[in-house]
Short mmCIF file of C-alpha atoms in Angstrom, two decimals:
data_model
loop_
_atom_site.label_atom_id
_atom_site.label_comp_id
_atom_site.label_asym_id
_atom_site.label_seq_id
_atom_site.Cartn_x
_atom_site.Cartn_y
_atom_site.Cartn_z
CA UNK X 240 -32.45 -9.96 10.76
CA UNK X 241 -35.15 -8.84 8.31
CA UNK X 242 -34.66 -8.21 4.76
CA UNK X 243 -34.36 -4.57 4.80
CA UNK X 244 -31.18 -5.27 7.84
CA UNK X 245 -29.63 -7.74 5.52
CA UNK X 246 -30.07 -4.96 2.67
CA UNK X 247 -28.60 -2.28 4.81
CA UNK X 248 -26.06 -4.72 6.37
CA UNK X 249 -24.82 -5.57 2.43
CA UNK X 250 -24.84 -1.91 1.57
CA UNK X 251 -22.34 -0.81 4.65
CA UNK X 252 -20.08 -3.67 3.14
CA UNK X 253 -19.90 -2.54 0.10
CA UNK X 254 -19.89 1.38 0.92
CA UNK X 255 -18.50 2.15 4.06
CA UNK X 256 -14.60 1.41 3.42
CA UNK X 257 -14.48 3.53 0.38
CA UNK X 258 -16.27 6.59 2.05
CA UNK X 259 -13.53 6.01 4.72
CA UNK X 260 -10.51 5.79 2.22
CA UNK X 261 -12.25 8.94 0.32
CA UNK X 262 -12.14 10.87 3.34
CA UNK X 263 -8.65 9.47 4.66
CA UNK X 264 -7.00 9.39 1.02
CA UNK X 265 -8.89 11.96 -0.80
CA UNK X 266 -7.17 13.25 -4.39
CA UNK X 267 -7.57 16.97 -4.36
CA UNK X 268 -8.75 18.61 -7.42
CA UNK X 269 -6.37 21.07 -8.80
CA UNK X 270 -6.68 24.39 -10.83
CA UNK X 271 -2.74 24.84 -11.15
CA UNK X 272 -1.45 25.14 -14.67
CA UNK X 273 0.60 22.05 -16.47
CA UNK X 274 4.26 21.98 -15.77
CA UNK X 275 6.60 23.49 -17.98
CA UNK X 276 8.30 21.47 -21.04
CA UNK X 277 11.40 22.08 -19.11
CA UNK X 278 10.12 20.65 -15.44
CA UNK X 279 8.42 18.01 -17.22
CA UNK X 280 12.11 16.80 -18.82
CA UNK X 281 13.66 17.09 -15.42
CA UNK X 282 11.07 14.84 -13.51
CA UNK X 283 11.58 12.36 -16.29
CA UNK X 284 14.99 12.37 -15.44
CA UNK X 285 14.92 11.76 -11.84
CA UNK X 286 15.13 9.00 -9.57
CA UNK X 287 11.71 8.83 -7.93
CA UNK X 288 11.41 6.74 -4.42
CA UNK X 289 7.96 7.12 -2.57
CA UNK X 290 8.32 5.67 0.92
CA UNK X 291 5.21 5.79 2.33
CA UNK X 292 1.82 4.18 0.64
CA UNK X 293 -1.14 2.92 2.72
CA UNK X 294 -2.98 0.96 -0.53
CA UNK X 295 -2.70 -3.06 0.63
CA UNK X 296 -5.10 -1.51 3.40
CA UNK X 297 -7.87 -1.13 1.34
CA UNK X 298 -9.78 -3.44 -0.95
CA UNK X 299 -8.87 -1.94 -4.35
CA UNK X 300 -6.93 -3.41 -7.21
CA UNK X 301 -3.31 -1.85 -7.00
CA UNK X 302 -3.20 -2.30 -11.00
CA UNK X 303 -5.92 -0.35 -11.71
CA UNK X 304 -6.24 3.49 -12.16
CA UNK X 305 -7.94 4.72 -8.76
CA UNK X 306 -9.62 7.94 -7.89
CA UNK X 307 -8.97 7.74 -4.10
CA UNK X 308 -6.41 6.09 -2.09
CA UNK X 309 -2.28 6.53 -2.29
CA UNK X 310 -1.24 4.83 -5.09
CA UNK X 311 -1.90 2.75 -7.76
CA UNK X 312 -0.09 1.23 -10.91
CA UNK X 313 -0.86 3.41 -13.23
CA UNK X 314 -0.19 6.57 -11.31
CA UNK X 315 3.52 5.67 -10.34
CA UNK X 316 4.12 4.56 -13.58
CA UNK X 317 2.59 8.06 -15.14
CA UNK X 318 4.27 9.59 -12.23
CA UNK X 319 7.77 8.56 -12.98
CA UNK X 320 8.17 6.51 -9.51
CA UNK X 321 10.85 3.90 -9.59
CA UNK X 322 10.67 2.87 -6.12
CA UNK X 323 7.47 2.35 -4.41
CA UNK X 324 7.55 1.32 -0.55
CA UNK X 325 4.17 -0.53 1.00
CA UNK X 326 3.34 -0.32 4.38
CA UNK X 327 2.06 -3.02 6.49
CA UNK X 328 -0.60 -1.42 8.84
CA UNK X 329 -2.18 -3.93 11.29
CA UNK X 330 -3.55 -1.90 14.31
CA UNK X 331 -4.55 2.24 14.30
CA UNK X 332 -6.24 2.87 17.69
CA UNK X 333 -9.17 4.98 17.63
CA UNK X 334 -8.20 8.26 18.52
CA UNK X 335 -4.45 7.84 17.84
CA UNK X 336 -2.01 11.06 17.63
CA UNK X 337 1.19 12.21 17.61
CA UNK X 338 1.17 13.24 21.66
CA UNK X 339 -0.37 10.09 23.10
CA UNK X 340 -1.74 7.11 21.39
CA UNK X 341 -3.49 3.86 23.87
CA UNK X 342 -3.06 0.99 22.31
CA UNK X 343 -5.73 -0.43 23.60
CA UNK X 344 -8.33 1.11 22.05
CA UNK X 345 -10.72 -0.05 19.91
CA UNK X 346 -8.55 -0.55 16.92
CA UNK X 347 -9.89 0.73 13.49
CA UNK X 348 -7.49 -1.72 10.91
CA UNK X 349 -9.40 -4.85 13.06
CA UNK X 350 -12.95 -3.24 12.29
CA UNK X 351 -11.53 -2.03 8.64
CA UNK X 352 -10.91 -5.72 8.12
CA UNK X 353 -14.03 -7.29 8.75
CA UNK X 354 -16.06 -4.84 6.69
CA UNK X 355 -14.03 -5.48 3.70
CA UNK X 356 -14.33 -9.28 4.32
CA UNK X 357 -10.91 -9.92 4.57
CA UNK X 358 -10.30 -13.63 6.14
CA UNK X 359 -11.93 -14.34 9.73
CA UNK X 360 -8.32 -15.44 10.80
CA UNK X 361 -7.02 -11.39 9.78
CA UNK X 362 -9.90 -10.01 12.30
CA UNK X 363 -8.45 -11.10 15.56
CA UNK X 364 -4.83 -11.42 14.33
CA UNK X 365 -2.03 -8.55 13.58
CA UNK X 366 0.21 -11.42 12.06
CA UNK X 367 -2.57 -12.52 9.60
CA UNK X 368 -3.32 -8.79 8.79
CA UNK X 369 0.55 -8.57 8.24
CA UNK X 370 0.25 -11.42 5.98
CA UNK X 371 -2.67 -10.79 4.22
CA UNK X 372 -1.18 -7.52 2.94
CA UNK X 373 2.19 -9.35 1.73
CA UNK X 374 0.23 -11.57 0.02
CA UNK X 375 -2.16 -8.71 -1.61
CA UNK X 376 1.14 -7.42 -3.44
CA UNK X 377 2.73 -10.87 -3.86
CA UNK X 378 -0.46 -11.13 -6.06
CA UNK X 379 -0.71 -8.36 -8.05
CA UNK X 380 3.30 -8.31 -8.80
CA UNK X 381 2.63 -11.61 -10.12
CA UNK X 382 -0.49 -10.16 -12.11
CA UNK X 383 1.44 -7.46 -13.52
CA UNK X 384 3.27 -9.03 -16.66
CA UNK X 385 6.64 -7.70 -14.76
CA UNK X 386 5.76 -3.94 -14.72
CA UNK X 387 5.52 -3.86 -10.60
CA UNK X 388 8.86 -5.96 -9.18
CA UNK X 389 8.92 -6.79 -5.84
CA UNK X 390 12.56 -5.76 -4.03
CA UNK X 391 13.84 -8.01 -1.35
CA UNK X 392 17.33 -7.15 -1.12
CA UNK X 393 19.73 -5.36 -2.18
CA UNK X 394 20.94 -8.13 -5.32
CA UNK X 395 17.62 -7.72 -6.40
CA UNK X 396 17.14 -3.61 -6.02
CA UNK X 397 20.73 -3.66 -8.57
CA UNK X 398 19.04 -5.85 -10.86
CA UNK X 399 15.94 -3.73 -10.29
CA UNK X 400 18.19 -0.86 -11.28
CA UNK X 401 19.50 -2.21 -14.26
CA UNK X 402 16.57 -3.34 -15.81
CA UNK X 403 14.77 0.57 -15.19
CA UNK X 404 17.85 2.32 -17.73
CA UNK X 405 16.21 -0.12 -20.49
CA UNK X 406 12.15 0.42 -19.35
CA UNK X 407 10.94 3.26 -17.27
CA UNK X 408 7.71 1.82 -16.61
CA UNK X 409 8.93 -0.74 -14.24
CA UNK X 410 8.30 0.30 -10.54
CA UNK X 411 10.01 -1.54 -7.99
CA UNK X 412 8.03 -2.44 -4.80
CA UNK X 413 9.26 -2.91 -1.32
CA UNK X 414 7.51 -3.72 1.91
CA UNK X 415 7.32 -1.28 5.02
CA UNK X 416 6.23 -1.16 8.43
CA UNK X 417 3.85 0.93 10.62
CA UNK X 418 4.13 -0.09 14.21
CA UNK X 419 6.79 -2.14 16.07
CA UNK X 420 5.39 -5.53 15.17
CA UNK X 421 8.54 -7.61 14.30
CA UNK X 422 6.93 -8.55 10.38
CA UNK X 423 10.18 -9.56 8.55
CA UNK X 424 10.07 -12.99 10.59
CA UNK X 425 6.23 -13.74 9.43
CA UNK X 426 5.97 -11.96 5.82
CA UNK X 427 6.96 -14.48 3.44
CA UNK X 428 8.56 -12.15 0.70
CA UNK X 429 10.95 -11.03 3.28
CA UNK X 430 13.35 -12.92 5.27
CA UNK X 431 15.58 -12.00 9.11
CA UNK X 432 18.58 -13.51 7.20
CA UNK X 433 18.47 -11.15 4.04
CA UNK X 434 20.11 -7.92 4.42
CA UNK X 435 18.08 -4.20 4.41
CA UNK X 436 17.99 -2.63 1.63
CA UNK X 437 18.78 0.16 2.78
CA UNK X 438 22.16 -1.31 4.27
#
């Protein structure tokens, strides 16, 4: 490969999966006014759960303030969320849908992986994708001084609780699933003997 491939080779690295999660995960700009003094009071009084975040996907520091992508630190904590859920997403087949979906297609989370130079063993593997994302919020709970908790059952979603009435910063963090892969056996910060949560 000549020096200008190499150059063009490094530049897709670097470029190409945050063009993709701008375009998947945009954040709209918005015109509407500030809410009222009154909603504002309300949402601050609220139990917020989010169950749906795509952000171990993608190659971005979850304590950081982003400007693309689902979620972020900062933004649940500004956003009142107590209870943030993260999903696992090992395989998207190229033209996937809602009607009709072939999983064998060429899958997109494989290719996603190699370009952000995730480990070789995560490019051929679902279960090392799988665990490679557990271990992406294992880290930055562990990074976060305590302010992101990671829930894995339902003792530790009461003591969650508890904690929250003293400091409404804390967001609790839970894994998810896309997909029928059979994760709680392989992620590490879940167990098949601990209860669901939601149980």
């Amino acid at each position: 490969m000549t020096g200008g491939g190499l150059l063009l080779a490094g530049a897709a690295l670097i470029w190409l999966p945050e063009i993709a999660e701008r375009n998947m995960n945009g954040i709209a700009a918005t015109t509407r006014k500030d809410p009222s003094p009154r909603a504002q009071a309300l949402h601050a009084r609220l139990f917020i759960a989010d169950l749906h975040a795509d952000t171990l996907l993608w190659n971005r520091d979850l304590l950081q303030r982003g400007t693309r992508g689902h979620v972020d630190l900062p933004r649940l904590q500004e956003g009142n969320v107590a209870l943030q859920a993260f999903t696992i997403v090992t395989k998207a087949p190229r033209g996937m849908n809602n009607e009709r979906t072939d999983g064998n297609r060429f899958n997109l989370v494989a290719a996603l992986s190699v370009v952000q130079l995730w480990p070789p063993k995560t490019w051929t593997s679902l279960t090392e994708r799988a665990l490679y994302q557990c271990r992406r919020l294992e880290e930055a709970a562990a990074r976060s001084g305590g302010a992101l908790v990671i829930i894995r059952s339902r003792d530790e979603l009461r003591d969650f609780l508890a904690r929250r009435t003293s400091n409404p910063k804390l967001v609790g963090a839970f894994l998810g699933l896309k997909g029928p892969m059979p994760w709680m056996a392989i992620c590490p910060i879940w167990t098949a003997s601990m209860p669901p949560v939601y149980a």
